[in-house]
CSV table of C-alpha atoms and ligand atoms in Angstrom, one decimal:
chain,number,residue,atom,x,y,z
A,22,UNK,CA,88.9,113.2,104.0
A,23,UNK,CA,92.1,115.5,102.8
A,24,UNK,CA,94.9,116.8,104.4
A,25,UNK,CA,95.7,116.8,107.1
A,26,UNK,CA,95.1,113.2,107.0
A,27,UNK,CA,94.4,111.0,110.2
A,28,UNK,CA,94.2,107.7,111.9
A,29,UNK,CA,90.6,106.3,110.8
A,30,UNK,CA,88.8,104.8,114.1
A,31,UNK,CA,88.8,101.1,114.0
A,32,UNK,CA,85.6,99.2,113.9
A,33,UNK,CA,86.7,97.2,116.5
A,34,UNK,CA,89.2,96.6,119.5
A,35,UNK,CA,92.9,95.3,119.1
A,36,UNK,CA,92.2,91.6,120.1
A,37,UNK,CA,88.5,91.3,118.4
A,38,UNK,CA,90.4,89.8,115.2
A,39,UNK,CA,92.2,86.6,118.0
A,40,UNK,CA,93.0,83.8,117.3
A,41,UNK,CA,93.7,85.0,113.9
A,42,UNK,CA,95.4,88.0,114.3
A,43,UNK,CA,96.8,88.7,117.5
A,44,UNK,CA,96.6,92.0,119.3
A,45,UNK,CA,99.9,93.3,119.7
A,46,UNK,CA,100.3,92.9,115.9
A,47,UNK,CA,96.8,94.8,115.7
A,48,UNK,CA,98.0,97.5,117.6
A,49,UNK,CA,101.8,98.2,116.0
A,50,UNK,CA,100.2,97.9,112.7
A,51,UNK,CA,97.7,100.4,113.5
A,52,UNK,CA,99.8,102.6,115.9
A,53,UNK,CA,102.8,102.7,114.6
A,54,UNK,CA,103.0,101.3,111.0
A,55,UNK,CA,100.0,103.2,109.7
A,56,UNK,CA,100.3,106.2,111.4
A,57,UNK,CA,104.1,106.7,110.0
A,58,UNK,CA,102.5,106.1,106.4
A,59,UNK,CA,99.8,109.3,107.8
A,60,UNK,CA,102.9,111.6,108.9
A,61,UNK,CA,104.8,110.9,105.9
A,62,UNK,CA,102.1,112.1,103.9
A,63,UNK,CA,100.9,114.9,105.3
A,64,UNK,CA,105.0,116.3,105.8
A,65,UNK,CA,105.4,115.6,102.4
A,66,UNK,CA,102.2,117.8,101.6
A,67,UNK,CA,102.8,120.5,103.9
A,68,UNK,CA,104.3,122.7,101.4
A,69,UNK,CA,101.8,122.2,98.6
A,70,UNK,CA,98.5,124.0,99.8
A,71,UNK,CA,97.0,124.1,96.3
A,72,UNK,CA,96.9,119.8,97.1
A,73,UNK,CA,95.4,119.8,100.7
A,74,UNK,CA,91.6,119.4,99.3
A,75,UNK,CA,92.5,116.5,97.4
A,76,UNK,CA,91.3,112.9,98.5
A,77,UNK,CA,94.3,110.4,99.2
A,78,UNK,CA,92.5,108.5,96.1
A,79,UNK,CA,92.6,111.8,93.9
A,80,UNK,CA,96.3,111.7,94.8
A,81,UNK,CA,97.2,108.6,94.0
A,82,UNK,CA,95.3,108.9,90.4
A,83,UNK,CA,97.1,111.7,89.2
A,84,UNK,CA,99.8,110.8,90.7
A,85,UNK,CA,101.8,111.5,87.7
A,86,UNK,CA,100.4,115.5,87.7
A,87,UNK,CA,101.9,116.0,91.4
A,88,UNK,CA,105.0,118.1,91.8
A,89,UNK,CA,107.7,115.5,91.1
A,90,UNK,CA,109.6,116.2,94.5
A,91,UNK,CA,107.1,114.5,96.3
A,92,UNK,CA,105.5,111.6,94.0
A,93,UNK,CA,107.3,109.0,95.4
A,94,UNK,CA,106.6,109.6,98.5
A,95,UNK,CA,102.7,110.5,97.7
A,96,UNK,CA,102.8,106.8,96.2
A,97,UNK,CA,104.4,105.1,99.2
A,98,UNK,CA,103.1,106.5,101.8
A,99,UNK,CA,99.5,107.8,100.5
A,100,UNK,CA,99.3,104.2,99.1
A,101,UNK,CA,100.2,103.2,102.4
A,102,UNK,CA,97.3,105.1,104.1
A,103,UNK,CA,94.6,104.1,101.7
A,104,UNK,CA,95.6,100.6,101.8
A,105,UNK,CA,95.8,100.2,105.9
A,106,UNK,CA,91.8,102.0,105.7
A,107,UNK,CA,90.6,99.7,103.5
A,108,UNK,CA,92.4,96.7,105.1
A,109,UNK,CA,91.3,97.4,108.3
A,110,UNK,CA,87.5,97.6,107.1
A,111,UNK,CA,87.8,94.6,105.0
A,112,UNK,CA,88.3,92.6,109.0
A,113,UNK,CA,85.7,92.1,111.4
A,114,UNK,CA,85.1,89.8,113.8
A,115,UNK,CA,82.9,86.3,113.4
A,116,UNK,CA,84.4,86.9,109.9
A,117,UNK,CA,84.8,84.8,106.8
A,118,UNK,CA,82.6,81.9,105.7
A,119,UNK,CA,81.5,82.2,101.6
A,120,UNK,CA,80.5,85.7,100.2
A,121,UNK,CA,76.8,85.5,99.3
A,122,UNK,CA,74.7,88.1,97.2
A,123,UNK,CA,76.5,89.9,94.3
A,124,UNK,CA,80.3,89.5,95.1
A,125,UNK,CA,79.4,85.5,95.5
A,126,UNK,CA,77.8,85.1,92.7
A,127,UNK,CA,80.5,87.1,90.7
A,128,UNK,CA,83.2,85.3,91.8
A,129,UNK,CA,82.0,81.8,91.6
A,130,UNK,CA,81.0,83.0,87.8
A,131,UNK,CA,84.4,84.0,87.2
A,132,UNK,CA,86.4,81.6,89.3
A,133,UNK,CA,83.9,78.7,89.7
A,134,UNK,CA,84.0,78.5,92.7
A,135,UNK,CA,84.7,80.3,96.0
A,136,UNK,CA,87.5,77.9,96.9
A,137,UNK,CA,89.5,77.9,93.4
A,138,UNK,CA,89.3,81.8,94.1
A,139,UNK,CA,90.5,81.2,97.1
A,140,UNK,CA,93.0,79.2,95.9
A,141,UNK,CA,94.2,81.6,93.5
A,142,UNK,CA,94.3,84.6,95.9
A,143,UNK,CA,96.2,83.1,98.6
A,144,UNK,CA,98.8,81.8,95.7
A,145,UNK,CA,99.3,85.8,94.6
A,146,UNK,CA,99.8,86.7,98.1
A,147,UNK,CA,102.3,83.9,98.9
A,148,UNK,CA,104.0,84.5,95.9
A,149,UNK,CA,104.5,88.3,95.9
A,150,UNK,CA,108.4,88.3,96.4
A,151,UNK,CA,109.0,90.3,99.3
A,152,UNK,CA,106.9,93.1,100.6
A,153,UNK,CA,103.7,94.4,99.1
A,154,UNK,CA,99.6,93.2,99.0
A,155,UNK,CA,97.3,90.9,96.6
A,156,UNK,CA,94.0,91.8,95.6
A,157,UNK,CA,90.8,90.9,94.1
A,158,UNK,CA,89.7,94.2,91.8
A,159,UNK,CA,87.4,95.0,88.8
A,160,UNK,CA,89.8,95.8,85.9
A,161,UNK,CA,89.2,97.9,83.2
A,162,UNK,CA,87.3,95.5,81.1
A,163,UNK,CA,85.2,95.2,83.9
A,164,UNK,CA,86.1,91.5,85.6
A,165,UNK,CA,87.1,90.3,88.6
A,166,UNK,CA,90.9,89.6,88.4
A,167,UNK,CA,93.2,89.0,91.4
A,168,UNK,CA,96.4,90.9,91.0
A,169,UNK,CA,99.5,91.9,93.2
A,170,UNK,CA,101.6,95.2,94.3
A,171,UNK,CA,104.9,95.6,95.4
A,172,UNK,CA,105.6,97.9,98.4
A,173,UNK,CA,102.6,100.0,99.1
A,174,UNK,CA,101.4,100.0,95.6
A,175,UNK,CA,98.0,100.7,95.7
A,176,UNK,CA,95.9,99.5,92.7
A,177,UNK,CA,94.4,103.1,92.4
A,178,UNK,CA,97.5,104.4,90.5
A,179,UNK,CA,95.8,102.9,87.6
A,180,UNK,CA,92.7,104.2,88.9
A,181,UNK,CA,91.5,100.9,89.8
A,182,UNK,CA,89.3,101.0,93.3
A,183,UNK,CA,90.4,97.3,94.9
A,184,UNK,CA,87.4,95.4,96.5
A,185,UNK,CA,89.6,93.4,98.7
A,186,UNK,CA,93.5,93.0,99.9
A,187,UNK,CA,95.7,91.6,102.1
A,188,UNK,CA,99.0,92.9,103.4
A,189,UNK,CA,102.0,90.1,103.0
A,190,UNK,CA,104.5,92.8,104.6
A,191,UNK,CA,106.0,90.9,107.7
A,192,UNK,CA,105.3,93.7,109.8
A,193,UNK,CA,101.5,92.3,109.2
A,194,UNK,CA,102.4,89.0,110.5
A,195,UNK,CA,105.9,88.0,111.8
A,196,UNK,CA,105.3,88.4,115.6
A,197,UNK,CA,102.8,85.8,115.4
A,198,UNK,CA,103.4,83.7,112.3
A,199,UNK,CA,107.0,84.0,112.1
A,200,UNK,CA,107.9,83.5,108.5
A,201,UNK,CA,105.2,81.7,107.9
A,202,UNK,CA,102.9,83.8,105.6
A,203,UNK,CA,100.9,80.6,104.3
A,204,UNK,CA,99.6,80.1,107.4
A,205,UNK,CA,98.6,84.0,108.6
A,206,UNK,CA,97.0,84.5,104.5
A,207,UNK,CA,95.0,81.0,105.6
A,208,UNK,CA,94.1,82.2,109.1
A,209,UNK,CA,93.0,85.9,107.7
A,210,UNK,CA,90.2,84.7,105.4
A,211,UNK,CA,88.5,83.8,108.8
A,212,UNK,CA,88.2,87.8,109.5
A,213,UNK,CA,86.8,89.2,105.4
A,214,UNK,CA,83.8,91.2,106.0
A,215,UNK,CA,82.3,90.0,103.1
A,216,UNK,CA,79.1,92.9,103.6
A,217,UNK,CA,81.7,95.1,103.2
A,218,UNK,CA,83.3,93.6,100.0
A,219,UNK,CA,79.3,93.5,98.6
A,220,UNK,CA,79.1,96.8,99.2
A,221,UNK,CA,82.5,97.7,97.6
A,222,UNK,CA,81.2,95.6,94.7
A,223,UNK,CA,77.9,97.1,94.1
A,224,UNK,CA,79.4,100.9,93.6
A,225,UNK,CA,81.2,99.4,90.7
A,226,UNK,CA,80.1,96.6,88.9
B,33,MN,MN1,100.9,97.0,106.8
C-alpha cells in the first residue's frame, strides 16, 4: 500500500508472543518505534506527489532515482517500515519448531541441517556490531544465504525480498533481556511462523 503509509494490523495481541517477547516491548515497538519510522516517511514524501503511488519496496529499489534530499531518509525510515511489517508477520504464537515443506527442505540442502542454520543465523545477528537486522534471503544466484544490515538497511536496496529477519536493535529487546541479545535471538526462534516463511519462499525460488 503507498503513501500515506500506515500501521499494518497485527496478527495478534501484544502479549500473544509471552514468555518470549514480553508485551510492553510488543507494544513500544509497535506503537511507538514503528509508527515513527511511518511518520518519517510519509513527512519526508509529502512534498513529492509524483512518488505517493509507489510501494515502500518500489522505493527502496530505486532508491538511488529518488530526489536526493530525501534518500536517506526514504532508506531509514522506509526500510524501517518494511522491515517492522515483515517482522511482525514472520511471529505468531505456538511458533517455531523445524520448517517443513519447501523452506525445510531448502535449508537443510544448503545448510545441512536446520540447527547448523540456526547456528549460523543467530551468529550474524549476535555479531552485527550495534544496531541493525540478520536475515536468511535468496541472493542473486538464487541460494539461500544469511546476511546482515546495519541500521534499518533493508535487503531490498539490492532488490533482494528477505524471507526472514530479526531485529538486534535494543529497543527490540532491552526491557526484557537487558543486554543480553543471545538469549532474546534464542528465545525468538520459538515465535518464526515458518507457513509464512514457505510462503515467502515459494514466490521466489
Ligand atoms: Mn525495531
Amino acid at each position: 500500500m503507498p503513501y500515506k503509509f500506515t500501521l499494518p494490523l497485527l496478527d495478534y495481541s501484544y502479549d500473544a508472543l509471552e514468555p518470549y517477547i514480553d508485551a510492553q516491548t510488543m507494544q513500544i515497538h509497535y506503537e511507538k518505534h514503528h509508527q515513527t519510522y511511518i511518520d518519517e516517511l510519509n513527512k519526508a514524501l509529502e512534498p513529492y506527489p509524483s512518488l505517493h503511488q509507489k510501494s515502500v519496496q518500489d522505493l527502496l529499489m530505486s532508491l538511488s532515482k529518488l530526489p536526493e534530499a530525501i534518500q536517506i531518509t526514504i532508506r531509514n525510515n522506509g526500510g524501517g517500515h518494511i522491515n517492522h511489517t515483515l517482522f511482525w508477520k514472520w511471529m505468531k504464537p505456538q511458533g517455531g519448531g523445524e520448517p517443513r515443506g519447501e523452506i525445510g527442505k531448502a535449508i537443510k540442502q544448503k545448510f545441512e541441517s536446520f540447527s547448523s542454520f540456526q547456528a549460523l543465523f543467530s551468529l550474524a545477528a549476535k555479531k552485527q556490531f550495534g544496531s541493525g537486522w540478520a536475515w536468511l534471503v535468496i541472493n542473486k544466484a538464487g541460494d539461500l544465504e544469511v546476511i546482515s544490515t546495519t541500521n534499518q538497511d533493508s535487503p531490498l536496496l539490492n532488490n533482494i525480498m528477505p524471507l526472514l529477519g530479526v531485529d538486534v536493535w535494543e529497543h527490540a529487546y532491552y526491557l526484557k533481556y537487558h543486554n543480553k541479545r543471545v538469549d532474546y535471538i534464542a528465545a525468538w526462534w520459538n515465535t518464526i511462523n515458518w507457513a509464512i516463511i514457505e510462503e515467502f519462499y515459494r514466490q521466489q525460488a
